[in-house]
């Protein structure tokens, strides 16, 4: 008896800098017949009716009206990662296509990178590495002092799954934790991490030694941190962003860093990514930049693919998706 034909899954490409990781191929091919955008475009007439699902790996392929119109049997789009600001949710839903992201897979590793950036900024690790490895270094300066993390106040803006895991990690450093969130956490959740809720973001900014951004990018959070908010922070404070670059007004941030309004920043996200090579953020000594490393570990990327596959298979069988995203 012949085995049933596998559903066709469209991906942007395989391997290279931006493609689905080759290590994930055996798992994907166990469940789907995989085709790339190049293969699709070369044989569009035949393949258009066969594609039932799209797996977006780091925002690719781009889901636009033209692509959706060319895929009459498309049932689901699964996007890697938690953010969906790159998707036109109403457009996709208008074609009767369901959507999913992978929020569960990315929480721990993204929280880890947030704490790593906090520690790196506080203890001047990047600058210290440069001194230690420079061919001109003859001695280590004894006045190269960092900031204590233990006992410092951490303000978390966005206390979702990632923000809460950051709070759990910060408790190990005996940090005082403040948080601002659209909805207040339950009392037992607050007690578990000794977190204090700030109904006004201004209160959190004024009290925090480190401000951690872990919000989704929405119209409400676009440039959430601007000139006014930066001026509320302590001049000794550090801003850490692991959410989306557009949550911060970068022009205002550059000015604040240049004029000493805040002490420093550590960013895993910017806009655009990467920044133009002449951008002022690349020239400031009180800036740490990483290339959107949040969920990029071997284990987490595989978990992302597993979660995406779980969602796709559920959609293809008409079942509830564990991580469905809705347009409203």
PDB file of C-alpha atoms in Angstrom:
ATOM      1  CA  UNK A   1       0.000   0.000   0.000  1.00  0.00           C
ATOM      2  CA  UNK A   2       1.384   3.377  -0.997  1.00  0.00           C
ATOM      3  CA  UNK A   3       2.075   5.891   1.706  1.00  0.00           C
ATOM      4  CA  UNK A   4       0.056   9.125   1.455  1.00  0.00           C
ATOM      5  CA  UNK A   5       1.794  11.989  -0.318  1.00  0.00           C
ATOM      6  CA  UNK A   6       3.388  14.489   2.047  1.00  0.00           C
ATOM      7  CA  UNK A   7       1.959  18.019   2.135  1.00  0.00           C
ATOM      8  CA  UNK A   8       4.004  20.625   0.270  1.00  0.00           C
ATOM      9  CA  UNK A   9       5.799  23.178   2.436  1.00  0.00           C
ATOM     10  CA  UNK A  10       7.283  26.329   0.922  1.00  0.00           C
ATOM     11  CA  UNK A  11      10.450  27.847   2.411  1.00  0.00           C
ATOM     12  CA  UNK A  12      12.573  30.710   1.139  1.00  0.00           C
ATOM     13  CA  UNK A  13      15.811  28.754   0.731  1.00  0.00           C
ATOM     14  CA  UNK A  14      17.921  26.093   2.413  1.00  0.00           C
ATOM     15  CA  UNK A  15      21.296  26.828   3.939  1.00  0.00           C
ATOM     16  CA  UNK A  16      23.394  29.897   3.315  1.00  0.00           C
ATOM     17  CA  UNK A  17      23.181  33.018   5.449  1.00  0.00           C
ATOM     18  CA  UNK A  18      19.398  33.298   5.521  1.00  0.00           C
ATOM     19  CA  UNK A  19      17.966  29.904   4.674  1.00  0.00           C
ATOM     20  CA  UNK A  20      16.395  27.174   6.783  1.00  0.00           C
ATOM     21  CA  UNK A  21      19.194  25.395   8.608  1.00  0.00           C
ATOM     22  CA  UNK A  22      20.418  22.266   6.880  1.00  0.00           C
ATOM     23  CA  UNK A  23      20.505  20.445  10.209  1.00  0.00           C
ATOM     24  CA  UNK A  24      16.702  20.785  10.343  1.00  0.00           C
ATOM     25  CA  UNK A  25      16.081  19.245   6.930  1.00  0.00           C
ATOM     26  CA  UNK A  26      15.679  15.591   8.019  1.00  0.00           C
ATOM     27  CA  UNK A  27      12.993  16.613  10.518  1.00  0.00           C
ATOM     28  CA  UNK A  28      11.177  18.838   8.035  1.00  0.00           C
ATOM     29  CA  UNK A  29      11.345  16.248   5.259  1.00  0.00           C
ATOM     30  CA  UNK A  30       9.871  13.657   7.596  1.00  0.00           C
ATOM     31  CA  UNK A  31       6.625  15.633   7.571  1.00  0.00           C
ATOM     32  CA  UNK A  32       6.629  17.618   4.323  1.00  0.00           C
ATOM     33  CA  UNK A  33       7.679  17.750   0.724  1.00  0.00           C
ATOM     34  CA  UNK A  34       9.934  20.796   0.820  1.00  0.00           C
ATOM     35  CA  UNK A  35      10.241  23.306  -2.003  1.00  0.00           C
ATOM     36  CA  UNK A  36      12.174  26.581  -2.076  1.00  0.00           C
ATOM     37  CA  UNK A  37      11.036  29.916  -3.510  1.00  0.00           C
ATOM     38  CA  UNK A  38      13.485  29.432  -6.395  1.00  0.00           C
ATOM     39  CA  UNK A  39      11.911  26.074  -7.254  1.00  0.00           C
ATOM     40  CA  UNK A  40       8.435  27.540  -6.865  1.00  0.00           C
ATOM     41  CA  UNK A  41       9.097  30.489  -9.179  1.00  0.00           C
ATOM     42  CA  UNK A  42      10.712  28.232 -11.789  1.00  0.00           C
ATOM     43  CA  UNK A  43       7.654  25.927 -11.885  1.00  0.00           C
ATOM     44  CA  UNK A  44       4.883  28.183 -10.634  1.00  0.00           C
ATOM     45  CA  UNK A  45       2.140  26.829 -12.854  1.00  0.00           C
ATOM     46  CA  UNK A  46       2.518  23.308 -11.487  1.00  0.00           C
ATOM     47  CA  UNK A  47       3.414  24.061  -7.861  1.00  0.00           C
ATOM     48  CA  UNK A  48       0.952  26.865  -7.069  1.00  0.00           C
ATOM     49  CA  UNK A  49      -1.917  24.500  -6.340  1.00  0.00           C
ATOM     50  CA  UNK A  50       0.249  22.112  -4.322  1.00  0.00           C
ATOM     51  CA  UNK A  51       1.595  24.442  -1.629  1.00  0.00           C
ATOM     52  CA  UNK A  52      -0.415  24.065   1.577  1.00  0.00           C
ATOM     53  CA  UNK A  53       1.932  25.698   4.085  1.00  0.00           C
ATOM     54  CA  UNK A  54       4.729  28.245   4.348  1.00  0.00           C
ATOM     55  CA  UNK A  55       7.495  28.184   6.928  1.00  0.00           C
ATOM     56  CA  UNK A  56       9.005  31.640   7.358  1.00  0.00           C
ATOM     57  CA  UNK A  57      12.582  31.480   8.599  1.00  0.00           C
ATOM     58  CA  UNK A  58      13.701  34.879   9.944  1.00  0.00           C
ATOM     59  CA  UNK A  59      10.997  36.765   8.031  1.00  0.00           C
ATOM     60  CA  UNK A  60      11.512  34.985   4.704  1.00  0.00           C
ATOM     61  CA  UNK A  61       9.844  34.482   2.290  1.00  0.00           C
ATOM     62  CA  UNK A  62       7.981  37.795   2.292  1.00  0.00           C
ATOM     63  CA  UNK A  63       4.244  37.163   2.484  1.00  0.00           C
ATOM     64  CA  UNK A  64       2.557  39.687   0.216  1.00  0.00           C
ATOM     65  CA  UNK A  65      -0.648  39.911  -1.808  1.00  0.00           C
ATOM     66  CA  UNK A  66       0.992  38.537  -4.943  1.00  0.00           C
ATOM     67  CA  UNK A  67       2.288  35.409  -3.217  1.00  0.00           C
ATOM     68  CA  UNK A  68      -0.966  34.763  -1.379  1.00  0.00           C
ATOM     69  CA  UNK A  69      -2.986  35.167  -4.565  1.00  0.00           C
ATOM     70  CA  UNK A  70      -0.751  32.618  -6.316  1.00  0.00           C
ATOM     71  CA  UNK A  71      -1.335  29.930  -3.647  1.00  0.00           C
ATOM     72  CA  UNK A  72      -5.046  28.962  -3.750  1.00  0.00           C
ATOM     73  CA  UNK A  73      -4.643  25.975  -1.425  1.00  0.00           C
ATOM     74  CA  UNK A  74      -2.462  27.650   1.200  1.00  0.00           C
ATOM     75  CA  UNK A  75      -3.799  26.905   4.675  1.00  0.00           C
ATOM     76  CA  UNK A  76      -1.174  28.141   7.131  1.00  0.00           C
ATOM     77  CA  UNK A  77       1.844  30.410   7.536  1.00  0.00           C
ATOM     78  CA  UNK A  78       4.188  29.564  10.416  1.00  0.00           C
ATOM     79  CA  UNK A  79       6.758  32.206  11.324  1.00  0.00           C
ATOM     80  CA  UNK A  80       9.885  31.471  13.348  1.00  0.00           C
ATOM     81  CA  UNK A  81      10.252  33.519  16.523  1.00  0.00           C
ATOM     82  CA  UNK A  82       7.721  35.420  18.579  1.00  0.00           C
ATOM     83  CA  UNK A  83       7.438  38.779  16.794  1.00  0.00           C
ATOM     84  CA  UNK A  84       4.834  39.134  14.039  1.00  0.00           C
ATOM     85  CA  UNK A  85       5.342  42.805  13.197  1.00  0.00           C
ATOM     86  CA  UNK A  86       6.731  41.735   9.798  1.00  0.00           C
ATOM     87  CA  UNK A  87       3.401  40.152   8.866  1.00  0.00           C
ATOM     88  CA  UNK A  88       0.280  41.830   7.472  1.00  0.00           C
ATOM     89  CA  UNK A  89      -2.047  39.792   9.649  1.00  0.00           C
ATOM     90  CA  UNK A  90      -5.274  41.159   8.170  1.00  0.00           C
ATOM     91  CA  UNK A  91      -4.086  40.535   4.625  1.00  0.00           C
ATOM     92  CA  UNK A  92      -3.197  36.926   5.393  1.00  0.00           C
ATOM     93  CA  UNK A  93      -6.423  36.301   7.288  1.00  0.00           C
ATOM     94  CA  UNK A  94      -8.335  37.829   4.386  1.00  0.00           C
ATOM     95  CA  UNK A  95      -7.157  34.928   2.235  1.00  0.00           C
ATOM     96  CA  UNK A  96      -8.499  32.459   4.808  1.00  0.00           C
ATOM     97  CA  UNK A  97      -4.986  31.489   5.862  1.00  0.00           C
ATOM     98  CA  UNK A  98      -4.162  30.738   9.490  1.00  0.00           C
ATOM     99  CA  UNK A  99      -0.994  32.019  11.158  1.00  0.00           C
ATOM    100  CA  UNK A 100       1.300  30.853  13.934  1.00  0.00           C
ATOM    101  CA  UNK A 101       4.521  31.918  15.616  1.00  0.00           C
ATOM    102  CA  UNK A 102       6.859  30.052  17.985  1.00  0.00           C
ATOM    103  CA  UNK A 103       6.819  31.922  21.317  1.00  0.00           C
ATOM    104  CA  UNK A 104       7.432  28.937  23.561  1.00  0.00           C
ATOM    105  CA  UNK A 105      10.681  27.899  21.893  1.00  0.00           C
ATOM    106  CA  UNK A 106      12.426  31.261  22.151  1.00  0.00           C
ATOM    107  CA  UNK A 107      11.739  32.363  25.736  1.00  0.00           C
ATOM    108  CA  UNK A 108      14.716  30.967  27.623  1.00  0.00           C
ATOM    109  CA  UNK A 109      17.463  31.771  25.126  1.00  0.00           C
ATOM    110  CA  UNK A 110      16.145  35.312  24.593  1.00  0.00           C
ATOM    111  CA  UNK A 111      16.052  35.872  28.350  1.00  0.00           C
ATOM    112  CA  UNK A 112      19.624  34.573  28.502  1.00  0.00           C
ATOM    113  CA  UNK A 113      20.840  37.099  25.924  1.00  0.00           C
ATOM    114  CA  UNK A 114      19.147  39.894  27.838  1.00  0.00           C
ATOM    115  CA  UNK A 115      20.995  39.008  31.014  1.00  0.00           C
ATOM    116  CA  UNK A 116      24.226  38.496  29.046  1.00  0.00           C
ATOM    117  CA  UNK A 117      23.963  42.016  27.627  1.00  0.00           C
ATOM    118  CA  UNK A 118      23.205  43.434  31.066  1.00  0.00           C
ATOM    119  CA  UNK A 119      26.305  41.783  32.521  1.00  0.00           C
ATOM    120  CA  UNK A 120      28.474  42.742  29.557  1.00  0.00           C
ATOM    121  CA  UNK A 121      27.458  46.391  29.839  1.00  0.00           C
ATOM    122  CA  UNK A 122      27.761  46.541  33.619  1.00  0.00           C
ATOM    123  CA  UNK A 123      31.202  44.925  33.762  1.00  0.00           C
ATOM    124  CA  UNK A 124      32.556  46.478  30.527  1.00  0.00           C
ATOM    125  CA  UNK A 125      33.281  43.066  29.034  1.00  0.00           C
ATOM    126  CA  UNK A 126      33.582  44.175  25.404  1.00  0.00           C
ATOM    127  CA  UNK A 127      35.912  47.030  26.275  1.00  0.00           C
ATOM    128  CA  UNK A 128      37.847  44.744  28.606  1.00  0.00           C
ATOM    129  CA  UNK A 129      38.268  42.143  25.867  1.00  0.00           C
ATOM    130  CA  UNK A 130      39.660  44.812  23.562  1.00  0.00           C
ATOM    131  CA  UNK A 131      42.194  45.892  26.195  1.00  0.00           C
ATOM    132  CA  UNK A 132      43.188  42.321  27.005  1.00  0.00           C
ATOM    133  CA  UNK A 133      43.752  41.384  23.341  1.00  0.00           C
ATOM    134  CA  UNK A 134      45.214  44.639  22.027  1.00  0.00           C
ATOM    135  CA  UNK A 135      48.824  44.364  20.783  1.00  0.00           C
ATOM    136  CA  UNK A 136      49.479  47.775  22.405  1.00  0.00           C
ATOM    137  CA  UNK A 137      48.494  46.699  25.928  1.00  0.00           C
ATOM    138  CA  UNK A 138      51.423  46.690  28.352  1.00  0.00           C
ATOM    139  CA  UNK A 139      49.448  46.539  31.592  1.00  0.00           C
ATOM    140  CA  UNK A 140      45.829  46.216  32.703  1.00  0.00           C
ATOM    141  CA  UNK A 141      44.418  49.520  34.003  1.00  0.00           C
ATOM    142  CA  UNK A 142      43.343  49.276  37.628  1.00  0.00           C
ATOM    143  CA  UNK A 143      40.874  52.132  37.165  1.00  0.00           C
ATOM    144  CA  UNK A 144      38.737  50.232  34.644  1.00  0.00           C
ATOM    145  CA  UNK A 145      35.734  49.978  36.939  1.00  0.00           C
ATOM    146  CA  UNK A 146      32.332  48.575  36.117  1.00  0.00           C
ATOM    147  CA  UNK A 147      28.992  48.616  37.912  1.00  0.00           C
ATOM    148  CA  UNK A 148      27.698  46.083  40.416  1.00  0.00           C
ATOM    149  CA  UNK A 149      24.768  44.004  39.239  1.00  0.00           C
ATOM    150  CA  UNK A 150      24.146  42.416  42.613  1.00  0.00           C
ATOM    151  CA  UNK A 151      21.688  44.558  44.512  1.00  0.00           C
ATOM    152  CA  UNK A 152      21.020  46.900  41.574  1.00  0.00           C
ATOM    153  CA  UNK A 153      17.504  47.782  40.400  1.00  0.00           C
ATOM    154  CA  UNK A 154      16.304  46.204  37.160  1.00  0.00           C
ATOM    155  CA  UNK A 155      13.277  47.662  35.433  1.00  0.00           C
ATOM    156  CA  UNK A 156      11.629  45.262  32.981  1.00  0.00           C
ATOM    157  CA  UNK A 157       9.276  46.776  30.423  1.00  0.00           C
ATOM    158  CA  UNK A 158       7.201  43.912  29.080  1.00  0.00           C
ATOM    159  CA  UNK A 159       6.592  41.125  31.593  1.00  0.00           C
ATOM    160  CA  UNK A 160       5.451  38.418  29.218  1.00  0.00           C
ATOM    161  CA  UNK A 161       7.059  34.999  29.046  1.00  0.00           C
ATOM    162  CA  UNK A 162      10.504  36.393  28.195  1.00  0.00           C
ATOM    163  CA  UNK A 163      10.318  39.260  30.675  1.00  0.00           C
ATOM    164  CA  UNK A 164       9.314  36.884  33.438  1.00  0.00           C
ATOM    165  CA  UNK A 165      12.233  34.559  32.706  1.00  0.00           C
ATOM    166  CA  UNK A 166      14.549  37.567  32.879  1.00  0.00           C
ATOM    167  CA  UNK A 167      13.124  38.342  36.313  1.00  0.00           C
ATOM    168  CA  UNK A 168      13.788  34.754  37.416  1.00  0.00           C
ATOM    169  CA  UNK A 169      17.406  35.072  36.349  1.00  0.00           C
ATOM    170  CA  UNK A 170      17.796  38.514  37.918  1.00  0.00           C
ATOM    171  CA  UNK A 171      16.703  37.155  41.291  1.00  0.00           C
ATOM    172  CA  UNK A 172      19.854  35.025  41.328  1.00  0.00           C
ATOM    173  CA  UNK A 173      21.799  38.319  41.315  1.00  0.00           C
ATOM    174  CA  UNK A 174      19.721  39.621  44.222  1.00  0.00           C
ATOM    175  CA  UNK A 175      18.442  42.438  42.037  1.00  0.00           C
ATOM    176  CA  UNK A 176      15.481  44.593  42.969  1.00  0.00           C
ATOM    177  CA  UNK A 177      12.947  44.032  40.200  1.00  0.00           C
ATOM    178  CA  UNK A 178      10.422  46.560  38.945  1.00  0.00           C
ATOM    179  CA  UNK A 179       8.192  45.898  35.979  1.00  0.00           C
ATOM    180  CA  UNK A 180       5.708  47.675  33.749  1.00  0.00           C
ATOM    181  CA  UNK A 181       3.297  45.656  31.670  1.00  0.00           C
ATOM    182  CA  UNK A 182       0.004  46.092  29.869  1.00  0.00           C
ATOM    183  CA  UNK A 183      -1.531  43.712  32.400  1.00  0.00           C
ATOM    184  CA  UNK A 184      -0.354  43.201  35.946  1.00  0.00           C
ATOM    185  CA  UNK A 185       0.930  39.723  36.826  1.00  0.00           C
ATOM    186  CA  UNK A 186      -0.820  37.591  39.435  1.00  0.00           C
ATOM    187  CA  UNK A 187       0.266  38.169  43.015  1.00  0.00           C
ATOM    188  CA  UNK A 188       1.883  34.735  43.376  1.00  0.00           C
ATOM    189  CA  UNK A 189       3.892  35.326  40.167  1.00  0.00           C
ATOM    190  CA  UNK A 190       5.116  38.668  41.507  1.00  0.00           C
ATOM    191  CA  UNK A 191       6.071  37.097  44.820  1.00  0.00           C
ATOM    192  CA  UNK A 192       7.997  34.290  43.106  1.00  0.00           C
ATOM    193  CA  UNK A 193      10.465  36.821  41.658  1.00  0.00           C
ATOM    194  CA  UNK A 194       9.955  39.597  44.256  1.00  0.00           C
ATOM    195  CA  UNK A 195       8.827  41.966  41.500  1.00  0.00           C
ATOM    196  CA  UNK A 196       7.079  45.275  42.109  1.00  0.00           C
ATOM    197  CA  UNK A 197       4.549  46.514  39.576  1.00  0.00           C
ATOM    198  CA  UNK A 198       4.840  50.066  38.239  1.00  0.00           C
ATOM    199  CA  UNK A 199       1.571  51.225  36.763  1.00  0.00           C
ATOM    200  CA  UNK A 200       3.353  54.190  35.209  1.00  0.00           C
ATOM    201  CA  UNK A 201       6.398  53.615  33.042  1.00  0.00           C
ATOM    202  CA  UNK A 202       7.809  56.904  34.363  1.00  0.00           C
ATOM    203  CA  UNK A 203       8.174  55.465  37.865  1.00  0.00           C
ATOM    204  CA  UNK A 204      10.137  52.495  36.576  1.00  0.00           C
ATOM    205  CA  UNK A 205      12.461  54.648  34.462  1.00  0.00           C
ATOM    206  CA  UNK A 206      13.295  57.002  37.319  1.00  0.00           C
ATOM    207  CA  UNK A 207      14.232  54.216  39.746  1.00  0.00           C
ATOM    208  CA  UNK A 208      16.051  51.666  37.580  1.00  0.00           C
ATOM    209  CA  UNK A 209      19.800  51.149  37.217  1.00  0.00           C
ATOM    210  CA  UNK A 210      19.146  48.898  34.215  1.00  0.00           C
ATOM    211  CA  UNK A 211      16.089  49.125  31.958  1.00  0.00           C
ATOM    212  CA  UNK A 212      15.286  45.997  29.944  1.00  0.00           C
ATOM    213  CA  UNK A 213      12.905  46.184  26.962  1.00  0.00           C
ATOM    214  CA  UNK A 214      11.071  42.919  26.271  1.00  0.00           C
ATOM    215  CA  UNK A 215       7.875  44.068  24.555  1.00  0.00           C
ATOM    216  CA  UNK A 216       6.324  43.133  21.233  1.00  0.00           C
ATOM    217  CA  UNK A 217       6.417  45.789  18.525  1.00  0.00           C
ATOM    218  CA  UNK A 218       2.923  47.215  18.097  1.00  0.00           C
ATOM    219  CA  UNK A 219       1.598  50.664  17.199  1.00  0.00           C
ATOM    220  CA  UNK A 220       1.471  51.311  20.958  1.00  0.00           C
ATOM    221  CA  UNK A 221       5.127  50.360  21.557  1.00  0.00           C
ATOM    222  CA  UNK A 222       6.613  51.994  18.450  1.00  0.00           C
ATOM    223  CA  UNK A 223       9.282  54.412  19.756  1.00  0.00           C
ATOM    224  CA  UNK A 224       8.052  53.726  23.273  1.00  0.00           C
ATOM    225  CA  UNK A 225      11.404  54.969  24.549  1.00  0.00           C
ATOM    226  CA  UNK A 226      12.121  58.440  23.197  1.00  0.00           C
ATOM    227  CA  UNK A 227      13.756  61.652  24.323  1.00  0.00           C
ATOM    228  CA  UNK A 228      11.292  62.215  27.189  1.00  0.00           C
ATOM    229  CA  UNK A 229      11.674  58.676  28.552  1.00  0.00           C
ATOM    230  CA  UNK A 230      15.461  58.692  28.270  1.00  0.00           C
ATOM    231  CA  UNK A 231      15.642  61.955  30.218  1.00  0.00           C
ATOM    232  CA  UNK A 232      13.664  60.320  33.029  1.00  0.00           C
ATOM    233  CA  UNK A 233      16.345  57.639  33.452  1.00  0.00           C
ATOM    234  CA  UNK A 234      19.279  57.997  35.800  1.00  0.00           C
ATOM    235  CA  UNK A 235      22.480  59.360  34.214  1.00  0.00           C
ATOM    236  CA  UNK A 236      24.142  56.198  35.560  1.00  0.00           C
ATOM    237  CA  UNK A 237      21.555  53.880  33.977  1.00  0.00           C
ATOM    238  CA  UNK A 238      21.909  51.436  31.081  1.00  0.00           C
ATOM    239  CA  UNK A 239      19.212  50.645  28.507  1.00  0.00           C
ATOM    240  CA  UNK A 240      19.028  47.073  27.169  1.00  0.00           C
ATOM    241  CA  UNK A 241      16.813  46.208  24.205  1.00  0.00           C
ATOM    242  CA  UNK A 242      16.060  42.605  23.201  1.00  0.00           C
ATOM    243  CA  UNK A 243      12.634  43.265  21.677  1.00  0.00           C
ATOM    244  CA  UNK A 244      12.576  45.199  18.392  1.00  0.00           C
ATOM    245  CA  UNK A 245      14.746  48.099  17.296  1.00  0.00           C
ATOM    246  CA  UNK A 246      11.777  50.369  16.593  1.00  0.00           C
ATOM    247  CA  UNK A 247      10.685  50.264  20.233  1.00  0.00           C
ATOM    248  CA  UNK A 248      13.436  52.860  20.779  1.00  0.00           C
ATOM    249  CA  UNK A 249      13.809  56.204  19.027  1.00  0.00           C
ATOM    250  CA  UNK A 250      17.400  55.652  17.865  1.00  0.00           C
ATOM    251  CA  UNK A 251      18.077  59.309  17.100  1.00  0.00           C
ATOM    252  CA  UNK A 252      17.052  60.250  20.634  1.00  0.00           C
ATOM    253  CA  UNK A 253      19.148  57.381  21.995  1.00  0.00           C
ATOM    254  CA  UNK A 254      22.262  58.544  20.138  1.00  0.00           C
ATOM    255  CA  UNK A 255      21.814  62.049  21.548  1.00  0.00           C
ATOM    256  CA  UNK A 256      21.277  60.710  25.076  1.00  0.00           C
ATOM    257  CA  UNK A 257      24.433  58.607  24.846  1.00  0.00           C
ATOM    258  CA  UNK A 258      26.515  61.439  23.410  1.00  0.00           C
ATOM    259  CA  UNK A 259      25.393  63.973  26.029  1.00  0.00           C
ATOM    260  CA  UNK A 260      25.482  61.733  29.110  1.00  0.00           C
ATOM    261  CA  UNK A 261      21.723  61.616  29.664  1.00  0.00           C
ATOM    262  CA  UNK A 262      22.207  57.874  30.252  1.00  0.00           C
ATOM    263  CA  UNK A 263      25.420  55.947  30.811  1.00  0.00           C
ATOM    264  CA  UNK A 264      25.166  53.324  28.102  1.00  0.00           C
ATOM    265  CA  UNK A 265      23.119  50.898  26.076  1.00  0.00           C
ATOM    266  CA  UNK A 266      23.270  47.256  24.980  1.00  0.00           C
ATOM    267  CA  UNK A 267      21.210  46.375  21.923  1.00  0.00           C
ATOM    268  CA  UNK A 268      20.495  43.020  20.330  1.00  0.00           C
ATOM    269  CA  UNK A 269      18.085  44.738  17.936  1.00  0.00           C
ATOM    270  CA  UNK A 270      18.211  47.899  15.837  1.00  0.00           C
ATOM    271  CA  UNK A 271      16.482  49.417  12.841  1.00  0.00           C
ATOM    272  CA  UNK A 272      17.441  48.625  10.225  1.00  0.00           C
ATOM    273  CA  UNK A 273      19.373  45.411  10.762  1.00  0.00           C
ATOM    274  CA  UNK A 274      22.235  45.676  10.201  1.00  0.00           C
ATOM    275  CA  UNK A 275      22.756  49.379  10.742  1.00  0.00           C
ATOM    276  CA  UNK A 276      24.423  51.415   7.975  1.00  0.00           C
ATOM    277  CA  UNK A 277      28.158  51.167   8.518  1.00  0.00           C
ATOM    278  CA  UNK A 278      28.406  54.913   9.179  1.00  0.00           C
ATOM    279  CA  UNK A 279      25.668  54.968  11.827  1.00  0.00           C
ATOM    280  CA  UNK A 280      26.703  56.897  14.978  1.00  0.00           C
ATOM    281  CA  UNK A 281      25.754  53.996  17.260  1.00  0.00           C
ATOM    282  CA  UNK A 282      28.671  52.057  15.759  1.00  0.00           C
ATOM    283  CA  UNK A 283      31.119  54.732  16.836  1.00  0.00           C
ATOM    284  CA  UNK A 284      30.164  55.244  20.488  1.00  0.00           C
ATOM    285  CA  UNK A 285      32.205  53.571  23.225  1.00  0.00           C
ATOM    286  CA  UNK A 286      29.226  53.289  25.582  1.00  0.00           C
ATOM    287  CA  UNK A 287      27.311  51.027  23.177  1.00  0.00           C
ATOM    288  CA  UNK A 288      27.267  47.231  22.880  1.00  0.00           C
ATOM    289  CA  UNK A 289      25.669  45.831  19.728  1.00  0.00           C
ATOM    290  CA  UNK A 290      24.956  42.202  18.878  1.00  0.00           C
ATOM    291  CA  UNK A 291      23.412  40.876  15.625  1.00  0.00           C
ATOM    292  CA  UNK A 292      19.958  39.798  16.881  1.00  0.00           C
ATOM    293  CA  UNK A 293      21.320  36.757  18.690  1.00  0.00           C
ATOM    294  CA  UNK A 294      18.325  36.379  21.020  1.00  0.00           C
ATOM    295  CA  UNK A 295      17.133  32.911  20.065  1.00  0.00           C
ATOM    296  CA  UNK A 296      20.090  31.802  17.985  1.00  0.00           C
ATOM    297  CA  UNK A 297      21.339  28.696  19.714  1.00  0.00           C
ATOM    298  CA  UNK A 298      21.516  25.183  18.302  1.00  0.00           C
ATOM    299  CA  UNK A 299      18.866  23.889  20.686  1.00  0.00           C
ATOM    300  CA  UNK A 300      16.499  26.843  20.419  1.00  0.00           C
ATOM    301  CA  UNK A 301      16.501  27.030  16.625  1.00  0.00           C
ATOM    302  CA  UNK A 302      15.638  23.335  16.481  1.00  0.00           C
ATOM    303  CA  UNK A 303      12.872  23.871  19.030  1.00  0.00           C
ATOM    304  CA  UNK A 304      11.561  26.712  16.848  1.00  0.00           C
ATOM    305  CA  UNK A 305      11.295  24.380  13.891  1.00  0.00           C
ATOM    306  CA  UNK A 306       9.604  21.730  16.052  1.00  0.00           C
ATOM    307  CA  UNK A 307       7.038  24.239  17.303  1.00  0.00           C
ATOM    308  CA  UNK A 308       6.424  25.519  13.774  1.00  0.00           C
ATOM    309  CA  UNK A 309       5.884  21.986  12.476  1.00  0.00           C
ATOM    310  CA  UNK A 310       3.476  21.235  15.311  1.00  0.00           C
ATOM    311  CA  UNK A 311       1.454  24.303  14.370  1.00  0.00           C
ATOM    312  CA  UNK A 312       1.477  23.534  10.649  1.00  0.00           C
ATOM    313  CA  UNK A 313       0.380  19.931  11.099  1.00  0.00           C
ATOM    314  CA  UNK A 314      -2.429  21.018  13.415  1.00  0.00           C
ATOM    315  CA  UNK A 315      -3.662  23.533  10.853  1.00  0.00           C
ATOM    316  CA  UNK A 316      -3.512  21.019   8.001  1.00  0.00           C
ATOM    317  CA  UNK A 317      -5.647  18.634  10.039  1.00  0.00           C
ATOM    318  CA  UNK A 318      -8.124  21.336  11.021  1.00  0.00           C
ATOM    319  CA  UNK A 319      -7.081  21.230  14.677  1.00  0.00           C
ATOM    320  CA  UNK A 320      -6.324  24.059  17.146  1.00  0.00           C
ATOM    321  CA  UNK A 321      -2.781  25.384  16.728  1.00  0.00           C
ATOM    322  CA  UNK A 322      -0.737  25.688  19.950  1.00  0.00           C
ATOM    323  CA  UNK A 323       0.635  29.109  18.935  1.00  0.00           C
ATOM    324  CA  UNK A 324      -1.990  30.567  16.634  1.00  0.00           C
ATOM    325  CA  UNK A 325      -1.805  34.286  15.915  1.00  0.00           C
ATOM    326  CA  UNK A 326      -5.001  36.171  15.182  1.00  0.00           C
ATOM    327  CA  UNK A 327      -5.414  39.354  13.151  1.00  0.00           C
ATOM    328  CA  UNK A 328      -7.520  41.188  15.747  1.00  0.00           C
TER     329      UNK A 328
END
